[in-house]
Tab-separated table of C-alpha atoms in Angstrom:
chain	number	residue	atom	x	y	z
A	3	MET	CA	121.960	103.970	117.444
A	4	GLY	CA	119.543	101.979	119.839
A	5	GLY	CA	116.599	103.847	118.674
A	6	ARG	CA	117.744	103.593	114.967
A	7	LEU	CA	118.140	100.081	115.460
A	8	MET	CA	114.418	99.292	116.834
A	9	THR	CA	112.967	101.357	113.891
A	10	LYS	CA	111.652	100.487	110.697
A	11	ILE	CA	111.940	102.675	107.485
A	12	TYR	CA	109.303	102.095	104.359
A	13	LEU	CA	110.812	103.946	101.526
A	14	LYS	CA	108.694	103.554	97.720
A	15	THR	CA	110.237	105.216	94.598
A	16	PHE	CA	107.684	106.617	92.084
A	17	GLY	CA	109.311	107.823	88.451
A	18	CYS	CA	112.448	107.557	86.819
A	19	THR	CA	115.595	105.609	87.203
A	20	LEU	CA	117.466	108.599	88.558
A	21	ASN	CA	114.859	108.563	91.134
A	22	THR	CA	115.520	104.856	91.779
A	23	TYR	CA	119.565	105.628	92.278
A	24	ASP	CA	118.790	108.139	94.452
A	25	SER	CA	116.553	105.774	96.867
A	26	ASN	CA	119.485	103.418	96.581
A	27	ILE	CA	121.668	105.807	97.718
A	28	MET	CA	118.942	106.666	100.734
A	29	GLU	CA	118.858	103.006	101.668
A	30	SER	CA	122.538	102.972	101.919
A	31	TYR	CA	122.776	105.496	104.689
A	32	LEU	CA	120.414	104.703	106.404
A	33	LEU	CA	121.321	100.700	106.879
A	34	GLU	CA	124.505	102.459	107.269
A	35	ALA	CA	123.209	104.462	110.269
A	36	GLY	CA	121.685	101.045	111.629
A	37	PHE	CA	117.913	102.131	110.737
A	38	THR	CA	115.895	98.934	109.431
A	39	LEU	CA	114.477	98.311	106.201
A	40	VAL	CA	111.170	96.363	105.738
A	41	ASP	CA	108.957	95.754	102.925
A	42	SER	CA	105.719	96.230	103.962
A	43	ILE	CA	104.125	99.673	105.432
A	44	ASP	CA	102.405	97.779	108.346
A	45	LYS	CA	105.468	97.030	109.289
A	46	SER	CA	106.957	99.956	109.716
A	47	ASP	CA	107.589	103.277	111.916
A	48	ILE	CA	108.371	105.387	108.820
A	49	VAL	CA	107.044	105.748	105.548
A	50	VAL	CA	109.550	107.411	102.768
A	51	LEU	CA	107.979	108.190	99.177
A	52	ASN	CA	110.611	109.500	96.834
A	53	THR	CA	108.146	111.023	94.748
A	54	CYS	CA	107.817	112.482	91.069
A	55	GLY	CA	106.012	115.469	89.656
A	56	VAL	CA	107.151	115.622	85.923
A	57	LYS	CA	103.517	114.802	85.254
A	58	LYS	CA	100.233	115.594	86.728
A	59	GLN	CA	98.954	112.345	86.992
A	60	THR	CA	101.742	111.204	88.788
A	61	GLU	CA	101.469	114.030	91.079
A	62	ASP	CA	98.024	112.853	91.436
A	63	LYS	CA	98.486	109.638	92.185
A	64	ILE	CA	101.546	110.372	94.848
A	65	ILE	CA	99.471	112.648	96.563
A	66	SER	CA	96.347	110.460	96.835
A	67	HIS	CA	98.950	107.972	97.832
A	68	LEU	CA	100.189	110.064	100.635
A	69	ARG	CA	96.581	110.904	101.905
A	70	ARG	CA	95.742	107.190	102.564
A	71	ILE	CA	98.826	106.782	104.464
A	72	ARG	CA	98.060	109.140	106.825
A	73	ASN	CA	94.637	108.366	107.053
A	74	LYS	CA	95.069	104.889	107.469
A	75	TYR	CA	98.617	104.816	109.671
A	76	PRO	CA	97.800	108.237	111.858
A	77	ASN	CA	100.622	107.262	114.534
A	78	LYS	CA	103.273	106.457	111.323
A	79	LYS	CA	105.818	109.163	110.299
A	80	LEU	CA	104.890	110.025	106.777
A	81	VAL	CA	108.238	111.866	104.951
A	82	ALA	CA	108.279	112.913	101.063
A	83	THR	CA	111.541	113.659	99.226
A	84	GLY	CA	112.239	113.762	95.751
A	85	CYS	CA	111.048	116.094	92.867
A	86	LEU	CA	107.446	116.693	94.134
A	87	PRO	CA	108.793	118.837	96.946
A	88	LEU	CA	110.215	121.848	94.793
A	89	ILE	CA	107.523	121.202	91.998
A	90	ASN	CA	104.449	121.887	94.152
A	91	LEU	CA	105.239	121.962	97.736
A	92	ASP	CA	101.839	123.744	98.441
A	93	ARG	CA	99.953	120.987	97.865
A	94	LEU	CA	102.153	118.485	99.332
A	95	GLU	CA	101.966	120.396	102.845
A	96	ALA	CA	98.292	121.299	102.529
A	97	GLU	CA	97.070	117.822	101.496
A	98	CYS	CA	99.165	115.503	103.229
A	99	SER	CA	100.359	116.060	106.406
A	100	LEU	CA	103.897	115.451	106.575
A	101	ASP	CA	105.961	114.819	109.354
A	102	GLY	CA	109.389	115.210	106.726
A	103	ILE	CA	109.753	117.050	103.388
A	104	LEU	CA	113.149	116.355	101.352
A	105	GLY	CA	114.081	117.601	97.911
A	106	PRO	CA	115.697	115.180	95.221
A	107	SER	CA	118.975	113.531	95.757
A	108	PRO	CA	119.106	113.879	99.756
A	109	GLY	CA	122.016	111.534	100.094
A	110	ASN	CA	122.715	111.275	103.955
A	111	GLU	CA	120.625	113.883	104.305
A	112	ILE	CA	117.627	111.475	105.191
A	113	VAL	CA	119.539	110.170	108.216
A	114	LYS	CA	119.603	113.618	109.767
A	115	ALA	CA	115.920	114.475	108.826
A	116	LEU	CA	114.754	111.099	110.570
A	117	ASP	CA	116.926	111.280	114.141
A	118	LEU	CA	115.128	114.819	114.629
A	119	ILE	CA	111.468	113.500	113.356
A	120	LEU	CA	112.145	110.651	115.791
A	121	SER	CA	112.992	113.568	118.423
A	122	GLY	CA	109.321	115.357	117.797
A	123	GLU	CA	110.544	117.898	115.048
A	124	LYS	CA	108.881	118.573	111.384
A	125	TYR	CA	112.076	118.692	108.882
A	126	ILE	CA	112.046	120.671	105.869
A	127	ASN	CA	114.969	120.950	103.897
A	128	LEU	CA	114.372	121.384	100.169
A	129	ASN	CA	117.879	121.912	99.484
A	130	THR	CA	119.149	119.031	98.677
A	131	ASN	CA	120.071	117.559	95.377
A	132	LYS	CA	123.800	116.120	95.419
A	133	ILE	CA	125.155	113.642	92.788
A	134	GLU	CA	127.510	110.852	94.664
A	135	ALA	CA	128.864	107.489	93.505
A	136	PRO	CA	126.766	104.202	94.506
A	137	LYS	CA	127.621	103.617	98.331
A	138	ILE	CA	126.522	99.577	99.466
A	139	ILE	CA	126.173	97.738	96.235
A	140	ARG	CA	123.897	94.814	96.254
A	141	ASN	CA	124.058	91.479	93.896
A	142	GLY	CA	121.801	91.363	90.800
A	143	VAL	CA	121.688	91.695	87.409
A	144	THR	CA	121.324	95.194	86.750
A	145	ALA	CA	121.652	98.718	88.167
A	146	PRO	CA	121.204	102.291	87.891
A	147	LEU	CA	124.184	104.492	87.626
A	148	ALA	CA	123.680	107.861	88.041
A	149	VAL	CA	126.286	110.141	86.501
A	150	SER	CA	125.014	113.420	86.418
A	151	SER	CA	121.462	115.403	87.613
A	152	GLY	CA	119.953	118.496	86.101
A	153	CYS	CA	120.492	120.029	82.982
A	154	LEU	CA	121.339	122.743	80.172
A	155	ASP	CA	117.711	123.998	79.230
A	156	LYS	CA	114.868	125.800	80.905
A	157	CYS	CA	112.013	123.993	78.498
A	158	SER	CA	108.896	125.632	79.220
A	159	PHE	CA	106.740	122.907	80.407
A	160	CYS	CA	109.373	121.301	82.377
A	161	GLY	CA	108.868	121.183	86.607
A	162	THR	CA	111.877	118.866	86.859
A	163	LYS	CA	114.025	121.562	86.103
A	164	ASN	CA	112.835	123.440	89.008
A	165	ALA	CA	113.777	120.250	91.151
A	166	ARG	CA	116.992	119.229	89.938
A	167	GLY	CA	118.399	122.527	88.183
A	168	MET	CA	121.622	123.113	86.358
A	169	VAL	CA	123.721	120.144	85.410
A	170	LYS	CA	126.193	118.425	88.390
A	171	SER	CA	128.216	115.935	87.368
A	172	LEU	CA	130.158	112.803	88.850
A	173	ASP	CA	133.572	113.194	87.556
A	174	ILE	CA	134.805	109.991	85.257
A	175	GLU	CA	137.082	108.564	87.445
A	176	SER	CA	134.380	108.133	90.014
A	177	VAL	CA	131.879	106.788	87.232
A	178	ILE	CA	134.766	103.941	85.786
A	179	LYS	CA	135.268	103.263	89.983
A	180	SER	CA	131.229	102.405	90.403
A	181	ILE	CA	131.365	100.540	87.504
A	182	LYS	CA	134.055	98.681	88.417
A	183	LYS	CA	132.757	98.136	91.693
A	184	TYR	CA	129.269	96.707	90.116
A	185	ILE	CA	131.325	94.165	87.662
A	186	SER	CA	133.103	92.587	90.684
A	187	ARG	CA	129.696	92.071	92.470
A	188	GLY	CA	128.114	90.488	89.182
A	189	ILE	CA	126.128	93.357	87.896
A	190	ARG	CA	125.800	92.944	84.116
A	191	GLU	CA	123.705	95.561	82.904
A	192	ILE	CA	124.401	99.280	83.904
A	193	LEU	CA	122.035	102.040	83.201
A	194	LEU	CA	123.684	104.973	82.389
A	195	THR	CA	120.859	107.598	84.176
A	196	SER	CA	120.791	111.248	84.204
A	197	VAL	CA	118.672	114.170	83.554
A	198	ASP	CA	119.931	114.832	80.231
A	199	LEU	CA	123.003	112.780	79.210
A	200	GLY	CA	124.264	114.647	76.852
A	201	ALA	CA	124.729	117.450	79.256
A	202	TYR	CA	127.572	115.307	81.220
A	203	GLY	CA	130.472	117.330	82.280
A	204	PHE	CA	129.795	120.573	81.310
A	205	ASP	CA	130.052	121.510	84.968
A	206	LEU	CA	133.685	119.719	85.240
A	207	LYS	CA	136.865	121.280	85.456
A	208	PRO	CA	138.201	120.835	82.627
A	209	ARG	CA	134.989	120.454	80.658
A	210	LYS	CA	134.012	116.733	79.441
A	211	THR	CA	131.359	115.516	77.227
A	212	TYR	CA	129.149	112.287	77.869
A	213	ILE	CA	131.245	111.254	74.664
A	214	ASP	CA	135.009	111.304	77.141
A	215	LEU	CA	132.366	109.659	79.299
A	216	LEU	CA	131.711	106.466	77.400
A	217	LYS	CA	135.018	106.108	75.911
A	218	SER	CA	136.681	105.465	78.957
A	219	ILE	CA	133.615	103.249	79.696
A	220	LYS	CA	133.712	101.277	76.369
A	221	GLU	CA	137.842	100.433	77.846
A	222	LEU	CA	136.703	98.310	80.723
A	223	PRO	CA	137.476	94.943	80.498
A	224	GLY	CA	133.716	92.273	81.495
A	225	ASP	CA	131.090	90.431	80.293
A	226	PHE	CA	128.872	93.710	81.150
A	227	VAL	CA	126.397	96.001	79.110
A	228	VAL	CA	125.174	99.506	79.248
A	229	ARG	CA	122.498	101.414	78.420
A	230	VAL	CA	122.967	104.851	77.136
A	231	GLY	CA	120.698	107.421	79.276
A	232	MET	CA	118.073	110.078	77.711
A	233	MET	CA	119.397	113.115	76.018
A	234	ASN	CA	118.027	115.852	73.819
A	235	PRO	CA	118.248	115.365	70.162
A	236	ARG	CA	121.071	118.428	69.728
A	237	TRP	CA	123.307	116.176	72.122
A	238	VAL	CA	123.320	113.374	69.832
A	239	TYR	CA	123.755	115.796	66.771
A	240	MET	CA	126.557	117.507	67.848
A	241	TYR	CA	128.450	114.388	68.694
A	242	LEU	CA	126.531	112.027	66.088
A	243	ASP	CA	129.931	110.964	63.922
A	244	GLU	CA	131.678	110.171	67.572
A	245	LEU	CA	128.491	108.387	68.980
A	246	ILE	CA	127.973	106.227	65.895
A	247	GLU	CA	131.676	105.213	66.074
A	248	LEU	CA	131.098	104.256	69.882
A	249	PHE	CA	128.476	102.277	68.968
A	250	ARG	CA	130.060	100.811	65.851
A	251	ASP	CA	132.710	99.707	67.651
A	252	ASN	CA	130.217	97.827	70.303
A	253	GLY	CA	130.199	94.872	72.640
A	254	ARG	CA	129.568	97.606	75.328
A	255	PHE	CA	126.612	99.579	74.450
A	256	TYR	CA	123.002	98.589	73.371
A	257	HIS	CA	121.921	99.315	70.485
A	258	PHE	CA	119.709	101.552	71.799
A	259	ILE	CA	119.287	105.316	72.515
A	260	HIS	CA	116.178	107.570	73.745
A	261	ILE	CA	115.927	111.111	72.115
A	262	PRO	CA	113.265	112.882	73.347
A	263	VAL	CA	111.180	114.587	70.323
A	264	GLN	CA	108.260	116.268	72.118
A	265	SER	CA	106.701	117.426	68.444
A	266	GLY	CA	107.244	117.574	64.962
A	267	SER	CA	106.744	121.053	64.571
A	268	ASP	CA	109.564	123.424	64.790
A	269	LYS	CA	107.177	126.130	65.655
A	270	VAL	CA	106.278	123.908	69.015
A	271	LEU	CA	109.192	122.983	69.606
A	272	SER	CA	110.307	126.923	69.890
A	273	ILE	CA	107.339	127.445	72.131
A	274	MET	CA	108.673	124.867	73.971
A	275	ASN	CA	112.186	125.968	74.214
A	276	ARG	CA	113.737	122.637	73.352
A	277	GLY	CA	116.609	124.219	71.531
A	278	HIS	CA	116.415	121.719	68.947
A	279	GLY	CA	114.942	121.414	65.861
A	280	VAL	CA	112.937	118.355	63.872
A	281	ASP	CA	116.211	118.052	61.356
A	282	GLU	CA	118.386	117.750	64.179
A	283	TYR	CA	116.111	114.588	65.114
A	284	LEU	CA	115.303	113.378	61.245
A	285	GLU	CA	119.073	113.463	60.819
A	286	SER	CA	120.300	111.774	63.628
A	287	VAL	CA	117.856	108.805	63.427
A	288	SER	CA	118.266	108.424	59.651
A	289	ARG	CA	122.047	108.376	60.185
A	290	LEU	CA	121.853	106.171	63.430
A	291	ARG	CA	119.872	103.180	61.233
A	292	GLU	CA	121.659	103.892	58.344
A	293	GLU	CA	125.216	102.989	59.553
A	294	LEU	CA	124.580	100.742	62.293
A	295	GLY	CA	121.565	99.180	60.841
A	296	LYS	CA	117.956	99.583	60.767
A	297	ASP	CA	117.638	97.530	63.786
A	298	PHE	CA	118.722	100.297	65.619
A	299	THR	CA	116.070	100.917	68.807
A	300	ILE	CA	114.965	104.428	68.813
A	301	MET	CA	113.090	105.213	71.900
A	302	THR	CA	111.341	109.023	71.856
A	303	ASP	CA	108.815	111.240	73.906
A	304	ILE	CA	105.894	113.519	72.413
A	305	ILE	CA	103.894	115.784	74.255
A	306	VAL	CA	100.223	115.986	72.609
A	307	GLY	CA	98.399	119.301	73.113
A	308	HIS	CA	101.197	121.984	74.262
A	309	PRO	CA	99.771	125.374	74.225
A	310	GLY	CA	100.143	126.619	70.370
A	311	GLU	CA	99.898	123.118	68.331
A	312	ASP	CA	97.436	123.086	66.021
A	313	ASP	CA	95.606	120.780	63.784
A	314	TYR	CA	99.027	121.825	61.249
A	315	ASP	CA	101.457	120.959	64.266
A	316	PHE	CA	99.940	117.892	65.082
A	317	GLU	CA	99.829	116.370	61.951
A	318	LEU	CA	103.498	117.404	61.505
A	319	THR	CA	104.334	115.133	64.461
A	320	LEU	CA	101.681	112.042	63.294
A	321	GLU	CA	104.304	112.171	60.203
A	322	LEU	CA	107.503	112.619	61.900
A	323	ILE	CA	106.571	109.765	63.806
A	324	LYS	CA	105.137	107.685	60.120
A	325	GLU	CA	109.215	108.689	58.825
A	326	THR	CA	111.421	107.677	61.677
A	327	LYS	CA	109.248	104.664	63.167
A	328	PRO	CA	110.511	104.993	66.762
A	329	ASP	CA	110.740	101.219	68.548
A	330	PHE	CA	108.952	103.042	71.721
A	331	VAL	CA	106.951	106.376	72.181
A	332	ASN	CA	106.391	108.226	75.769
A	333	ILE	CA	102.905	109.837	74.840
A	334	SER	CA	102.129	112.525	77.549
A	335	GLN	CA	98.713	114.493	77.139
A	336	PHE	CA	99.843	118.310	78.162
A	337	PHE	CA	98.843	119.310	81.344
A	338	PRO	CA	100.430	122.880	82.962
A	339	ARG	CA	103.079	122.176	85.453
A	340	PRO	CA	103.141	124.790	87.859
A	341	ASN	CA	105.924	127.534	88.275
A	342	THR	CA	106.340	126.856	84.610
A	343	ARG	CA	106.345	129.651	81.408
A	344	SER	CA	103.702	127.111	79.358
A	345	ALA	CA	101.335	127.011	82.808
A	346	THR	CA	100.915	130.796	81.719
A	347	MET	CA	99.859	130.141	77.550
A	348	LYS	CA	96.354	129.730	76.516
A	349	LYS	CA	95.809	126.479	76.754
A	350	ILE	CA	93.847	123.602	74.053
A	351	PRO	CA	90.780	122.214	75.243
A	352	THR	CA	91.203	119.144	77.095
A	353	LYS	CA	88.397	117.710	74.277
A	354	ILE	CA	90.917	118.087	71.695
A	355	ILE	CA	94.030	117.138	73.695
A	356	LYS	CA	92.621	113.609	73.861
A	357	GLU	CA	91.349	112.762	70.511
A	358	ARG	CA	94.671	113.954	69.712
A	359	SER	CA	96.304	111.632	71.791
A	360	ARG	CA	94.160	108.410	70.833
A	361	GLU	CA	95.130	109.088	67.188
A	362	LEU	CA	99.107	109.101	68.003
A	363	SER	CA	98.506	106.044	70.377
A	364	ARG	CA	96.536	104.102	67.459
A	365	LEU	CA	99.651	105.116	64.949
A	366	CYS	CA	102.631	104.098	67.308
A	367	ASP	CA	100.415	100.538	68.515
A	368	VAL	CA	101.152	99.984	64.447
A	369	ILE	CA	104.434	101.308	63.963
A	370	LEU	CA	105.543	99.053	67.028
A	371	TYR	CA	103.937	95.755	65.609
A	372	GLU	CA	106.066	96.649	62.436
A	373	ARG	CA	109.626	97.308	64.314
A	374	ASN	CA	109.083	94.164	66.172
A	375	LYS	CA	108.019	92.094	63.159
A	376	LEU	CA	111.704	92.298	62.014
A	377	TRP	CA	112.546	90.226	64.783
A	378	ARG	CA	110.367	87.203	64.471
A	379	GLY	CA	112.073	84.150	63.766
A	380	TRP	CA	115.442	85.972	64.955
A	381	ILE	CA	117.929	83.561	66.797
A	382	GLY	CA	120.573	85.199	69.104
A	383	PRO	CA	122.028	86.079	72.446
A	384	ILE	CA	120.158	87.875	75.034
A	385	LEU	CA	120.738	88.958	78.865
A	386	VAL	CA	118.378	87.339	81.153
A	387	ASN	CA	117.480	90.352	83.389
A	388	GLU	CA	113.913	90.009	85.374
A	389	PHE	CA	111.999	86.872	86.353
A	390	GLY	CA	108.323	87.370	87.071
A	391	LYS	CA	104.925	86.235	86.051
A	392	GLY	CA	106.387	82.754	85.788
A	393	ARG	CA	108.396	83.794	82.913
A	394	TYR	CA	112.078	85.159	82.596
A	395	LEU	CA	112.665	88.672	80.417
A	396	GLY	CA	115.675	89.812	78.790
A	397	ARG	CA	117.246	92.411	76.277
A	398	ASN	CA	119.054	91.630	72.928
A	399	TYR	CA	121.879	93.833	71.503
A	400	ALA	CA	119.079	96.211	70.340
A	401	TYR	CA	117.201	96.498	73.957
A	402	LYS	CA	114.418	94.479	72.532
A	403	ILE	CA	112.346	92.477	75.135
A	404	PHE	CA	112.347	88.566	74.687
A	405	ALA	CA	110.179	87.090	77.140
A	406	PHE	CA	110.396	83.439	77.520
A	407	GLU	CA	109.568	80.129	80.054
A	408	SER	CA	112.377	77.865	81.904
A	409	GLU	CA	112.465	76.311	84.587
A	410	ALA	CA	116.097	76.573	84.882
A	411	ASP	CA	117.494	79.138	87.318
A	412	LEU	CA	118.880	81.340	84.166
A	413	LEU	CA	118.644	84.664	85.894
A	414	GLY	CA	121.786	86.970	84.843
A	415	LYS	CA	122.913	84.701	82.607
A	416	PHE	CA	123.241	85.020	78.466
A	417	MET	CA	120.837	82.865	76.743
A	418	GLU	CA	120.838	81.779	72.550
A	419	VAL	CA	116.742	82.452	71.961
A	420	LYS	CA	114.673	82.131	69.220
A	421	SER	CA	112.007	84.511	68.386
A	422	GLU	CA	108.793	83.069	67.815
A	423	ARG	CA	105.889	85.985	68.469
A	424	VAL	CA	105.527	89.317	68.165
A	425	TYR	CA	103.526	91.688	70.377
A	426	THR	CA	103.438	95.512	70.063
A	427	THR	CA	106.248	96.006	72.962
A	428	TRP	CA	107.419	92.351	73.022
A	429	LEU	CA	108.732	89.361	71.678
A	430	TYR	CA	107.942	85.655	72.670
A	431	ALA	CA	110.961	83.143	72.487
A	432	VAL	CA	111.987	80.142	73.486
A	433	PRO	CA	115.129	79.333	75.089
A	434	ARG	CA	117.732	76.916	73.184
A	435	LYS	CA	121.051	76.759	75.041
A	436	GLU	CA	123.729	79.144	77.213
A	437	ALA	CA	124.946	81.930	75.306
A	438	SER	CA	128.586	83.413	74.781
A	439	SER	CA	129.128	85.991	77.848
A	440	ILE	CA	129.195	88.757	75.312
A	441	PHE	CA	127.279	90.231	73.050
A	442	ASP	CA	127.384	88.915	69.576
A	443	LEU	CA	126.606	91.859	67.776
A	444	HIS	CA	126.257	90.512	63.807
């Protein structure tokens, strides 16, 4: 323990909200074991990077960061954890001169790893990846809560499946217990996190679904709001009636859903092995907005230039975006990930991929701006969940971002605001008065 108390750890996280949650778990175990966490590499003895490998650009950024750290701080211990070690271990070992390598969600394995590294050993363990409830819960406004990891699919382009594996779920009782702890510490916004929330509970005995989970969460008392996590379109479609009723009987869930369709072409979706068609996405988006209001917020993902995508397939994607008018779109240019089926397929020329990406981006900018224009002049409550660069940021019931200025201490409060200016991804507002501690949806 004495050595641990003298050892300072700098932990940096890349990637998704699930990785952020994993880092929170690691921090809890490190503090519990007696290590000291610091806020800069300069102050540290050991640098831990929780990595992501979903995109080639992200991998390149992480590899470059690790190499810079090693070159600038040759005497510091350097550890990589997260998804990248299982997606491209060969590159990490060849280029980064690491003292330790762990897989995703290492939990308390990080303590064992650092103890051995401090004794002079190199430590490698890729067989981590466990889902667990949060340990130390800090005060704050927003907190991620991982309810599952892994998924039931095998998409041809996805390296994350190689890292996270099959679905592993926390039981509903553990999730509810964790949320109660969050609420007791003043958390107002909970981000349900997973690789695919729609696959939640299929591994539990007896089997549960994400609908069972959301129903249990809805019954909890307290002034908090929940963002429903990303899910494959087929799970949205399969339970659409029940999901709509949960959103309709609200006060608990943001009117927001992240449904990554990936392409507007059934042919390309089949090549991707997505397990859903375009019609399931179309029907889901249509009914969510018809039954819950045209202001229901839709987020989606598109991969541009996947092998097999021709000009007609890309036009179908453009038409799908025009028809469904999502509020947020993550656009990725296809780049093959190691050990995936898509990496063995005939590639589309990079020039064509970039041209298609630019065309889709221009279209999305127009649509996102048009969607935000629906909120010009809107008056209503938001949850103030962030402060930075002299402005507060908050979300309304549809998870729209509003920025405003105030000298008061408003973090974690519900404020009534009036939207005045519209931008592509956010809105500028002026604060009016403190609001009720619940979302008055309509």
